PDB file of N, CA and C in Angstrom:
ATOM      1  N   MET A   7     -20.149   0.353 -39.054  1.00 50.00           N
ATOM      2  CA  MET A   7     -19.032   1.026 -38.433  1.00 50.00           C
ATOM      3  C   MET A   7     -18.508   0.179 -37.267  1.00 50.00           C
ATOM      4  N   LYS A   8     -17.229  -0.010 -37.236  1.00 53.00           N
ATOM      5  CA  LYS A   8     -16.604  -0.848 -36.225  1.00 53.00           C
ATOM      6  C   LYS A   8     -16.175   0.007 -35.027  1.00 53.00           C
ATOM      7  N   THR A   9     -16.462  -0.490 -33.820  1.00 52.00           N
ATOM      8  CA  THR A   9     -16.031   0.221 -32.623  1.00 52.00           C
ATOM      9  C   THR A   9     -14.916  -0.568 -31.956  1.00 52.00           C
ATOM     10  N   ASN A  10     -14.035   0.135 -31.284  1.00 55.00           N
ATOM     11  CA  ASN A  10     -12.916  -0.502 -30.598  1.00 55.00           C
ATOM     12  C   ASN A  10     -13.313  -1.048 -29.244  1.00 55.00           C
ATOM     13  N   ASP A  11     -14.350  -0.489 -28.659  1.00 55.00           N
ATOM     14  CA  ASP A  11     -14.725  -0.864 -27.303  1.00 55.00           C
ATOM     15  C   ASP A  11     -16.167  -1.339 -27.312  1.00 55.00           C
ATOM     16  N   ASN A  12     -16.382  -2.625 -27.051  1.00 58.00           N
ATOM     17  CA  ASN A  12     -17.720  -3.187 -27.054  1.00 58.00           C
ATOM     18  C   ASN A  12     -18.377  -3.150 -25.679  1.00 58.00           C
ATOM     19  N   ARG A  13     -17.638  -2.710 -24.688  1.00 61.00           N
ATOM     20  CA  ARG A  13     -18.193  -2.658 -23.340  1.00 61.00           C
ATOM     21  C   ARG A  13     -19.117  -1.456 -23.200  1.00 61.00           C
ATOM     22  N   PRO A  14     -20.183  -1.621 -22.438  1.00 56.00           N
ATOM     23  CA  PRO A  14     -21.046  -0.464 -22.206  1.00 56.00           C
ATOM     24  C   PRO A  14     -20.335   0.539 -21.308  1.00 56.00           C
ATOM     25  N   PRO A  15     -20.630   1.809 -21.445  1.00 53.00           N
ATOM     26  CA  PRO A  15     -19.980   2.806 -20.584  1.00 53.00           C
ATOM     27  C   PRO A  15     -20.396   2.603 -19.130  1.00 53.00           C
ATOM     28  N   LYS A  16     -19.458   2.831 -18.241  1.00 64.00           N
ATOM     29  CA  LYS A  16     -19.761   2.726 -16.811  1.00 64.00           C
ATOM     30  C   LYS A  16     -20.600   3.911 -16.386  1.00 64.00           C
ATOM     31  N   SER A  17     -21.475   3.644 -15.486  1.00 70.00           N
ATOM     32  CA  SER A  17     -22.269   4.750 -14.970  1.00 70.00           C
ATOM     33  C   SER A  17     -21.403   5.572 -14.018  1.00 70.00           C
ATOM     34  N   LEU A  18     -21.787   6.786 -13.809  1.00 68.00           N
ATOM     35  CA  LEU A  18     -21.062   7.658 -12.890  1.00 68.00           C
ATOM     36  C   LEU A  18     -21.087   7.077 -11.481  1.00 68.00           C
ATOM     37  N   ASN A  19     -22.203   6.478 -11.095  1.00 71.00           N
ATOM     38  CA  ASN A  19     -22.306   5.884  -9.758  1.00 71.00           C
ATOM     39  C   ASN A  19     -21.340   4.718  -9.586  1.00 71.00           C
ATOM     40  N   GLU A  20     -21.189   3.891 -10.631  1.00 73.00           N
ATOM     41  CA  GLU A  20     -20.281   2.757 -10.557  1.00 73.00           C
ATOM     42  C   GLU A  20     -18.832   3.229 -10.449  1.00 73.00           C
ATOM     43  N   ALA A  21     -18.466   4.224 -11.231  1.00 68.00           N
ATOM     44  CA  ALA A  21     -17.110   4.769 -11.182  1.00 68.00           C
ATOM     45  C   ALA A  21     -16.834   5.423  -9.832  1.00 68.00           C
ATOM     46  N   THR A  22     -17.791   6.173  -9.331  1.00 74.00           N
ATOM     47  CA  THR A  22     -17.658   6.837  -8.026  1.00 74.00           C
ATOM     48  C   THR A  22     -17.532   5.806  -6.913  1.00 74.00           C
ATOM     49  N   SER A  23     -18.287   4.725  -7.022  1.00 73.00           N
ATOM     50  CA  SER A  23     -18.250   3.662  -6.018  1.00 73.00           C
ATOM     51  C   SER A  23     -16.863   3.023  -5.956  1.00 73.00           C
ATOM     52  N   LYS A  24     -16.228   2.789  -7.108  1.00 73.00           N
ATOM     53  CA  LYS A  24     -14.889   2.193  -7.139  1.00 73.00           C
ATOM     54  C   LYS A  24     -13.856   3.124  -6.519  1.00 73.00           C
ATOM     55  N   ILE A  25     -13.969   4.407  -6.809  1.00 74.00           N
ATOM     56  CA  ILE A  25     -13.046   5.395  -6.239  1.00 74.00           C
ATOM     57  C   ILE A  25     -13.201   5.437  -4.723  1.00 74.00           C
ATOM     58  N   GLN A  26     -14.436   5.428  -4.238  1.00 78.00           N
ATOM     59  CA  GLN A  26     -14.692   5.476  -2.796  1.00 78.00           C
ATOM     60  C   GLN A  26     -14.160   4.218  -2.118  1.00 78.00           C
ATOM     61  N   LYS A  27     -14.344   3.052  -2.755  1.00 78.00           N
ATOM     62  CA  LYS A  27     -13.840   1.800  -2.184  1.00 78.00           C
ATOM     63  C   LYS A  27     -12.327   1.851  -2.048  1.00 78.00           C
ATOM     64  N   LYS A  28     -11.628   2.336  -3.096  1.00 80.00           N
ATOM     65  CA  LYS A  28     -10.168   2.453  -3.042  1.00 80.00           C
ATOM     66  C   LYS A  28      -9.751   3.378  -1.909  1.00 80.00           C
ATOM     67  N   SER A  29     -10.431   4.500  -1.781  1.00 86.00           N
ATOM     68  CA  SER A  29     -10.108   5.461  -0.729  1.00 86.00           C
ATOM     69  C   SER A  29     -10.317   4.845   0.653  1.00 86.00           C
ATOM     70  N   ASP A  30     -11.424   4.117   0.831  1.00 91.00           N
ATOM     71  CA  ASP A  30     -11.716   3.476   2.115  1.00 91.00           C
ATOM     72  C   ASP A  30     -10.687   2.411   2.452  1.00 91.00           C
ATOM     73  N   GLU A  31     -10.299   1.593   1.449  1.00 92.00           N
ATOM     74  CA  GLU A  31      -9.306   0.548   1.682  1.00 92.00           C
ATOM     75  C   GLU A  31      -7.944   1.139   2.016  1.00 92.00           C
ATOM     76  N   MET A  32      -7.539   2.173   1.291  1.00 94.00           N
ATOM     77  CA  MET A  32      -6.235   2.786   1.545  1.00 94.00           C
ATOM     78  C   MET A  32      -6.198   3.431   2.928  1.00 94.00           C
ATOM     79  N   THR A  33      -7.289   4.072   3.313  1.00 94.00           N
ATOM     80  CA  THR A  33      -7.371   4.700   4.641  1.00 94.00           C
ATOM     81  C   THR A  33      -7.279   3.637   5.728  1.00 94.00           C
ATOM     82  N   ALA A  34      -8.002   2.532   5.568  1.00 95.00           N
ATOM     83  CA  ALA A  34      -7.957   1.448   6.550  1.00 95.00           C
ATOM     84  C   ALA A  34      -6.544   0.873   6.651  1.00 95.00           C
ATOM     85  N   PHE A  35      -5.889   0.673   5.502  1.00 96.00           N
ATOM     86  CA  PHE A  35      -4.522   0.156   5.449  1.00 96.00           C
ATOM     87  C   PHE A  35      -3.563   1.099   6.160  1.00 96.00           C
ATOM     88  N   TYR A  36      -3.655   2.387   5.872  1.00 95.00           N
ATOM     89  CA  TYR A  36      -2.791   3.396   6.485  1.00 95.00           C
ATOM     90  C   TYR A  36      -2.956   3.388   8.005  1.00 95.00           C
ATOM     91  N   HIS A  37      -4.185   3.405   8.481  1.00 95.00           N
ATOM     92  CA  HIS A  37      -4.431   3.445   9.933  1.00 95.00           C
ATOM     93  C   HIS A  37      -4.027   2.135  10.617  1.00 95.00           C
ATOM     94  N   TYR A  38      -4.218   1.010   9.928  1.00 96.00           N
ATOM     95  CA  TYR A  38      -3.809  -0.279  10.495  1.00 96.00           C
ATOM     96  C   TYR A  38      -2.300  -0.309  10.742  1.00 96.00           C
ATOM     97  N   LEU A  39      -1.536   0.263   9.823  1.00 96.00           N
ATOM     98  CA  LEU A  39      -0.079   0.251   9.937  1.00 96.00           C
ATOM     99  C   LEU A  39       0.472   1.340  10.852  1.00 96.00           C
ATOM    100  N   ASN A  40      -0.386   2.222  11.329  1.00 95.00           N
ATOM    101  CA  ASN A  40       0.080   3.353  12.132  1.00 95.00           C
ATOM    102  C   ASN A  40       0.683   2.926  13.466  1.00 95.00           C
ATOM    103  N   ASP A  41       0.279   1.780  13.995  1.00 93.00           N
ATOM    104  CA  ASP A  41       0.853   1.324  15.265  1.00 93.00           C
ATOM    105  C   ASP A  41       1.411  -0.096  15.166  1.00 93.00           C
ATOM    106  N   LYS A  42       1.667  -0.538  13.911  1.00 92.00           N
ATOM    107  CA  LYS A  42       2.174  -1.887  13.702  1.00 92.00           C
ATOM    108  C   LYS A  42       3.314  -1.898  12.686  1.00 92.00           C
ATOM    109  N   VAL A  43       4.108  -2.941  12.761  1.00 94.00           N
ATOM    110  CA  VAL A  43       5.090  -3.253  11.717  1.00 94.00           C
ATOM    111  C   VAL A  43       4.719  -4.652  11.260  1.00 94.00           C
ATOM    112  N   THR A  44       4.302  -4.778  10.010  1.00 92.00           N
ATOM    113  CA  THR A  44       3.814  -6.058   9.505  1.00 92.00           C
ATOM    114  C   THR A  44       4.009  -6.139   7.993  1.00 92.00           C
ATOM    115  N   SER A  45       3.678  -7.286   7.423  1.00 92.00           N
ATOM    116  CA  SER A  45       3.790  -7.476   5.970  1.00 92.00           C
ATOM    117  C   SER A  45       2.458  -7.161   5.303  1.00 92.00           C
ATOM    118  N   CYS A  46       2.496  -6.971   3.989  1.00 92.00           N
ATOM    119  CA  CYS A  46       1.263  -6.747   3.221  1.00 92.00           C
ATOM    120  C   CYS A  46       0.331  -7.953   3.327  1.00 92.00           C
ATOM    121  N   THR A  47       0.902  -9.143   3.306  1.00 90.00           N
ATOM    122  CA  THR A  47       0.073 -10.349   3.391  1.00 90.00           C
ATOM    123  C   THR A  47      -0.657 -10.411   4.718  1.00 90.00           C
ATOM    124  N   ASP A  48       0.047 -10.129   5.803  1.00 90.00           N
ATOM    125  CA  ASP A  48      -0.579 -10.144   7.123  1.00 90.00           C
ATOM    126  C   ASP A  48      -1.672  -9.078   7.211  1.00 90.00           C
ATOM    127  N   ALA A  49      -1.403  -7.891   6.681  1.00 94.00           N
ATOM    128  CA  ALA A  49      -2.400  -6.828   6.686  1.00 94.00           C
ATOM    129  C   ALA A  49      -3.618  -7.225   5.844  1.00 94.00           C
ATOM    130  N   ALA A  50      -3.381  -7.893   4.713  1.00 94.00           N
ATOM    131  CA  ALA A  50      -4.481  -8.332   3.854  1.00 94.00           C
ATOM    132  C   ALA A  50      -5.382  -9.319   4.591  1.00 94.00           C
ATOM    133  N   VAL A  51      -4.781 -10.230   5.332  1.00 93.00           N
ATOM    134  CA  VAL A  51      -5.556 -11.204   6.101  1.00 93.00           C
ATOM    135  C   VAL A  51      -6.365 -10.502   7.185  1.00 93.00           C
ATOM    136  N   MET A  52      -5.725  -9.597   7.907  1.00 95.00           N
ATOM    137  CA  MET A  52      -6.393  -8.919   9.028  1.00 95.00           C
ATOM    138  C   MET A  52      -7.482  -7.943   8.564  1.00 95.00           C
ATOM    139  N   LEU A  53      -7.253  -7.265   7.434  1.00 95.00           N
ATOM    140  CA  LEU A  53      -8.198  -6.252   6.955  1.00 95.00           C
ATOM    141  C   LEU A  53      -9.210  -6.803   5.950  1.00 95.00           C
ATOM    142  N   ASN A  54      -8.991  -8.043   5.496  1.00 96.00           N
ATOM    143  CA  ASN A  54      -9.861  -8.659   4.491  1.00 96.00           C
ATOM    144  C   ASN A  54      -9.926  -7.812   3.212  1.00 96.00           C
ATOM    145  N   ILE A  55      -8.742  -7.353   2.790  1.00 95.00           N
ATOM    146  CA  ILE A  55      -8.578  -6.594   1.548  1.00 95.00           C
ATOM    147  C   ILE A  55      -7.615  -7.393   0.681  1.00 95.00           C
ATOM    148  N   PRO A  56      -7.890  -7.549  -0.612  1.00 95.00           N
ATOM    149  CA  PRO A  56      -6.979  -8.321  -1.471  1.00 95.00           C
ATOM    150  C   PRO A  56      -5.545  -7.794  -1.404  1.00 95.00           C
ATOM    151  N   GLN A  57      -4.592  -8.734  -1.330  1.00 93.00           N
ATOM    152  CA  GLN A  57      -3.184  -8.360  -1.204  1.00 93.00           C
ATOM    153  C   GLN A  57      -2.713  -7.524  -2.388  1.00 93.00           C
ATOM    154  N   LYS A  58      -3.204  -7.815  -3.584  1.00 94.00           N
ATOM    155  CA  LYS A  58      -2.766  -7.041  -4.748  1.00 94.00           C
ATOM    156  C   LYS A  58      -3.159  -5.573  -4.599  1.00 94.00           C
ATOM    157  N   ASN A  59      -4.294  -5.303  -3.954  1.00 95.00           N
ATOM    158  CA  ASN A  59      -4.686  -3.912  -3.700  1.00 95.00           C
ATOM    159  C   ASN A  59      -3.735  -3.265  -2.704  1.00 95.00           C
ATOM    160  N   LEU A  60      -3.403  -3.989  -1.630  1.00 95.00           N
ATOM    161  CA  LEU A  60      -2.510  -3.424  -0.608  1.00 95.00           C
ATOM    162  C   LEU A  60      -1.118  -3.170  -1.167  1.00 95.00           C
ATOM    163  N   THR A  61      -0.653  -4.025  -2.063  1.00 94.00           N
ATOM    164  CA  THR A  61       0.653  -3.809  -2.685  1.00 94.00           C
ATOM    165  C   THR A  61       0.651  -2.514  -3.488  1.00 94.00           C
ATOM    166  N   ARG A  62      -0.452  -2.249  -4.175  1.00 94.00           N
ATOM    167  CA  ARG A  62      -0.584  -1.004  -4.943  1.00 94.00           C
ATOM    168  C   ARG A  62      -0.621   0.202  -3.995  1.00 94.00           C
ATOM    169  N   TYR A  63      -1.391   0.097  -2.900  1.00 95.00           N
ATOM    170  CA  TYR A  63      -1.480   1.197  -1.933  1.00 95.00           C
ATOM    171  C   TYR A  63      -0.130   1.420  -1.249  1.00 95.00           C
ATOM    172  N   LYS A  64       0.609   0.328  -0.990  1.00 95.00           N
ATOM    173  CA  LYS A  64       1.942   0.434  -0.375  1.00 95.00           C
ATOM    174  C   LYS A  64       2.847   1.294  -1.242  1.00 95.00           C
ATOM    175  N   ARG A  65       2.838   1.017  -2.547  1.00 95.00           N
ATOM    176  CA  ARG A  65       3.680   1.785  -3.472  1.00 95.00           C
ATOM    177  C   ARG A  65       3.276   3.260  -3.473  1.00 95.00           C
ATOM    178  N   GLU A  66       1.976   3.533  -3.487  1.00 94.00           N
ATOM    179  CA  GLU A  66       1.509   4.920  -3.500  1.00 94.00           C
ATOM    180  C   GLU A  66       1.908   5.655  -2.218  1.00 94.00           C
ATOM    181  N   LEU A  67       1.769   4.990  -1.076  1.00 94.00           N
ATOM    182  CA  LEU A  67       2.134   5.618   0.202  1.00 94.00           C
ATOM    183  C   LEU A  67       3.647   5.798   0.325  1.00 94.00           C
ATOM    184  N   GLU A  68       4.423   4.855  -0.210  1.00 92.00           N
ATOM    185  CA  GLU A  68       5.885   4.995  -0.203  1.00 92.00           C
ATOM    186  C   GLU A  68       6.321   6.208  -1.013  1.00 92.00           C
ATOM    187  N   LYS A  69       5.701   6.407  -2.162  1.00 93.00           N
ATOM    188  CA  LYS A  69       6.073   7.519  -3.040  1.00 93.00           C
ATOM    189  C   LYS A  69       5.905   8.874  -2.371  1.00 93.00           C
ATOM    190  N   VAL A  70       4.916   9.008  -1.496  1.00 93.00           N
ATOM    191  CA  VAL A  70       4.676  10.294  -0.832  1.00 93.00           C
ATOM    192  C   VAL A  70       5.294  10.350   0.563  1.00 93.00           C
ATOM    193  N   GLY A  71       6.072   9.318   0.927  1.00 90.00           N
ATOM    194  CA  GLY A  71       6.790   9.338   2.203  1.00 90.00           C
ATOM    195  C   GLY A  71       5.948   9.019   3.423  1.00 90.00           C
ATOM    196  N   LYS A  72       4.794   8.386   3.227  1.00 93.00           N
ATOM    197  CA  LYS A  72       3.899   8.074   4.356  1.00 93.00           C
ATOM    198  C   LYS A  72       4.064   6.646   4.862  1.00 93.00           C
ATOM    199  N   LEU A  73       4.857   5.829   4.166  1.00 94.00           N
ATOM    200  CA  LEU A  73       5.062   4.439   4.539  1.00 94.00           C
ATOM    201  C   LEU A  73       6.516   4.098   4.281  1.00 94.00           C
ATOM    202  N   GLN A  74       7.067   3.232   5.135  1.00 94.00           N
ATOM    203  CA  GLN A  74       8.460   2.843   4.948  1.00 94.00           C
ATOM    204  C   GLN A  74       8.648   1.380   5.298  1.00 94.00           C
ATOM    205  N   VAL A  75       9.532   0.721   4.549  1.00 94.00           N
ATOM    206  CA  VAL A  75       9.949  -0.635   4.877  1.00 94.00           C
ATOM    207  C   VAL A  75      10.965  -0.507   6.006  1.00 94.00           C
ATOM    208  N   VAL A  76      10.713  -1.179   7.131  1.00 93.00           N
ATOM    209  CA  VAL A  76      11.607  -1.035   8.277  1.00 93.00           C
ATOM    210  C   VAL A  76      12.450  -2.274   8.545  1.00 93.00           C
ATOM    211  N   LYS A  77      12.035  -3.435   7.998  1.00 92.00           N
ATOM    212  CA  LYS A  77      12.860  -4.636   8.182  1.00 92.00           C
ATOM    213  C   LYS A  77      12.403  -5.723   7.219  1.00 92.00           C
ATOM    214  N   MET A  78      13.283  -6.702   7.058  1.00 93.00           N
ATOM    215  CA  MET A  78      12.968  -7.907   6.290  1.00 93.00           C
ATOM    216  C   MET A  78      12.843  -9.040   7.300  1.00 93.00           C
ATOM    217  N   GLN A  79      11.782  -9.827   7.150  1.00 90.00           N
ATOM    218  CA  GLN A  79      11.541 -10.914   8.088  1.00 90.00           C
ATOM    219  C   GLN A  79      10.717 -11.986   7.380  1.00 90.00           C
ATOM    220  N   ARG A  80      10.735 -13.184   7.902  1.00 87.00           N
ATOM    221  CA  ARG A  80       9.935 -14.254   7.309  1.00 87.00           C
ATOM    222  C   ARG A  80       8.448 -14.004   7.565  1.00 87.00           C
ATOM    223  N   CYS A  81       7.652 -14.201   6.517  1.00 78.00           N
ATOM    224  CA  CYS A  81       6.207 -14.031   6.616  1.00 78.00           C
ATOM    225  C   CYS A  81       5.612 -15.246   7.331  1.00 78.00           C
ATOM    226  N   PRO A  82       4.736 -15.015   8.323  1.00 76.00           N
ATOM    227  CA  PRO A  82       4.134 -16.150   9.023  1.00 76.00           C
ATOM    228  C   PRO A  82       3.171 -16.950   8.135  1.00 76.00           C
ATOM    229  N   HIS A  83       2.706 -16.367   7.033  1.00 73.00           N
ATOM    230  CA  HIS A  83       1.747 -17.038   6.154  1.00 73.00           C
ATOM    231  C   HIS A  83       2.433 -17.815   5.032  1.00 73.00           C
ATOM    232  N   THR A  84       3.503 -17.257   4.477  1.00 78.00           N
ATOM    233  CA  THR A  84       4.151 -17.880   3.313  1.00 78.00           C
ATOM    234  C   THR A  84       5.513 -18.480   3.635  1.00 78.00           C
ATOM    235  N   GLY A  85       6.142 -18.043   4.720  1.00 84.00           N
ATOM    236  CA  GLY A  85       7.482 -18.517   5.071  1.00 84.00           C
ATOM    237  C   GLY A  85       8.590 -17.864   4.261  1.00 84.00           C
ATOM    238  N   ARG A  86       8.235 -16.961   3.355  1.00 89.00           N
ATOM    239  CA  ARG A  86       9.237 -16.270   2.527  1.00 89.00           C
ATOM    240  C   ARG A  86       9.722 -15.014   3.236  1.00 89.00           C
ATOM    241  N   TRP A  87      10.906 -14.540   2.811  1.00 92.00           N
ATOM    242  CA  TRP A  87      11.432 -13.276   3.322  1.00 92.00           C
ATOM    243  C   TRP A  87      10.629 -12.152   2.680  1.00 92.00           C
ATOM    244  N   VAL A  88      10.052 -11.298   3.495  1.00 93.00           N
ATOM    245  CA  VAL A  88       9.209 -10.214   2.992  1.00 93.00           C
ATOM    246  C   VAL A  88       9.549  -8.900   3.698  1.00 93.00           C
ATOM    247  N   GLN A  89       9.120  -7.828   3.082  1.00 93.00           N
ATOM    248  CA  GLN A  89       9.297  -6.502   3.672  1.00 93.00           C
ATOM    249  C   GLN A  89       8.233  -6.290   4.751  1.00 93.00           C
ATOM    250  N   HIS A  90       8.672  -5.796   5.898  1.00 94.00           N
ATOM    251  CA  HIS A  90       7.738  -5.410   6.946  1.00 94.00           C
ATOM    252  C   HIS A  90       7.667  -3.887   6.949  1.00 94.00           C
ATOM    253  N   ILE A  91       6.455  -3.387   6.969  1.00 95.00           N
ATOM    254  CA  ILE A  91       6.202  -1.971   6.713  1.00 95.00           C
ATOM    255  C   ILE A  91       5.432  -1.334   7.859  1.00 95.00           C
ATOM    256  N   THR A  92       5.498  -0.004   7.902  1.00 95.00           N
ATOM    257  CA  THR A  92       4.733   0.765   8.877  1.00 95.00           C
ATOM    258  C   THR A  92       4.461   2.156   8.325  1.00 95.00           C
ATOM    259  N   THR A  93       3.454   2.802   8.887  1.00 94.00           N
ATOM    260  CA  THR A  93       3.194   4.204   8.567  1.00 94.00           C
ATOM    261  C   THR A  93       3.498   5.092   9.770  1.00 94.00           C
ATOM    262  N   ASP A  94       4.060   4.514  10.822  1.00 93.00           N
ATOM    263  CA  ASP A  94       4.417   5.273  12.025  1.00 93.00           C
ATOM    264  C   ASP A  94       5.781   5.931  11.815  1.00 93.00           C
ATOM    265  N   PRO A  95       5.819   7.273  11.675  1.00 91.00           N
ATOM    266  CA  PRO A  95       7.096   7.953  11.404  1.00 91.00           C
ATOM    267  C   PRO A  95       8.139   7.742  12.500  1.00 91.00           C
ATOM    268  N   LYS A  96       7.710   7.438  13.729  1.00 91.00           N
ATOM    269  CA  LYS A  96       8.669   7.205  14.818  1.00 91.00           C
ATOM    270  C   LYS A  96       9.469   5.925  14.593  1.00 91.00           C
ATOM    271  N   LYS A  97       8.929   5.016  13.786  1.00 91.00           N
ATOM    272  CA  LYS A  97       9.608   3.749  13.517  1.00 91.00           C
ATOM    273  C   LYS A  97      10.393   3.776  12.206  1.00 91.00           C
ATOM    274  N   PHE A  98      10.334   4.873  11.464  1.00 88.00           N
ATOM    275  CA  PHE A  98      11.081   4.994  10.208  1.00 88.00           C
ATOM    276  C   PHE A  98      12.567   5.031  10.512  1.00 88.00           C
ATOM    277  N   SER A  99      13.359   4.410   9.639  1.00 82.00           N
ATOM    278  CA  SER A  99      14.804   4.482   9.807  1.00 82.00           C
ATOM    279  C   SER A  99      15.288   5.801   9.217  1.00 82.00           C
ATOM    280  N   PRO A 100      16.397   6.322   9.737  1.00 78.00           N
ATOM    281  CA  PRO A 100      16.920   7.570   9.180  1.00 78.00           C
ATOM    282  C   PRO A 100      17.297   7.384   7.716  1.00 78.00           C
ATOM    283  N   SER A 101      17.254   8.443   6.973  1.00 68.00           N
ATOM    284  CA  SER A 101      17.564   8.384   5.547  1.00 68.00           C
ATOM    285  C   SER A 101      18.978   7.883   5.346  1.00 68.00           C
ATOM    286  N   SER A 102      19.121   6.957   4.408  1.00 53.00           N
ATOM    287  CA  SER A 102      20.450   6.424   4.125  1.00 53.00           C
ATOM    288  C   SER A 102      21.078   7.127   2.917  1.00 53.00           C
ATOM    289  N   GLN A 103      20.381   8.098   2.371  1.00 51.00           N
ATOM    290  CA  GLN A 103      20.915   8.826   1.238  1.00 51.00           C
ATOM    291  C   GLN A 103      21.912   9.868   1.721  1.00 51.00           C
ATOM    292  N   TYR A 104      22.957  10.054   0.934  1.00 51.00           N
ATOM    293  CA  TYR A 104      23.950  11.049   1.260  1.00 51.00           C
ATOM    294  C   TYR A 104      23.368  12.434   1.052  1.00 51.00           C
ATOM    295  N   GLN A 105      23.468  13.270   2.050  1.00 53.00           N
ATOM    296  CA  GLN A 105      22.948  14.627   1.975  1.00 53.00           C
ATOM    297  C   GLN A 105      24.029  15.559   1.440  1.00 53.00           C
ATOM    298  N   ILE A 106      23.777  16.225   0.351  1.00 56.00           N
ATOM    299  CA  ILE A 106      24.718  17.172  -0.241  1.00 56.00           C
ATOM    300  C   ILE A 106      24.415  18.569   0.282  1.00 56.00           C
ATOM    301  N   PRO A 107      25.354  19.168   0.972  1.00 61.00           N
ATOM    302  CA  PRO A 107      25.091  20.529   1.486  1.00 61.00           C
ATOM    303  C   PRO A 107      25.140  21.555   0.347  1.00 61.00           C
ATOM    304  N   PHE A 108      24.144  22.403   0.309  1.00 62.00           N
ATOM    305  CA  PHE A 108      24.092  23.482  -0.685  1.00 62.00           C
ATOM    306  C   PHE A 108      24.245  24.812   0.052  1.00 62.00           C
ATOM    307  N   SER A 109      25.472  25.244   0.235  1.00 54.00           N
ATOM    308  CA  SER A 109      25.680  26.528   0.908  1.00 54.00           C
ATOM    309  C   SER A 109      26.649  27.404   0.174  1.00 54.00           C
TER     310      SER A 109
END
């Protein structure tokens, strides 16, 4: 009989460990940005978390309104134009979407 998946099943502890690591990294990222405006690359260097993980967490936090891109600026690490982000609501720009009154 042929199986589609030759990998052994992950243990519950291994799966739980990955979930906890993601939660810890996202929490650290969120708190780091609470009093800063910086790029994902800069945050990755400072927090020692892979940039690809922070990019994923950035998208998740943006979707729920907890993070916002506040400016475009050159990255000190790459020299490219990048989004600078924060989780501090006081630094969020006002909504640029047109508000339709429903009255």
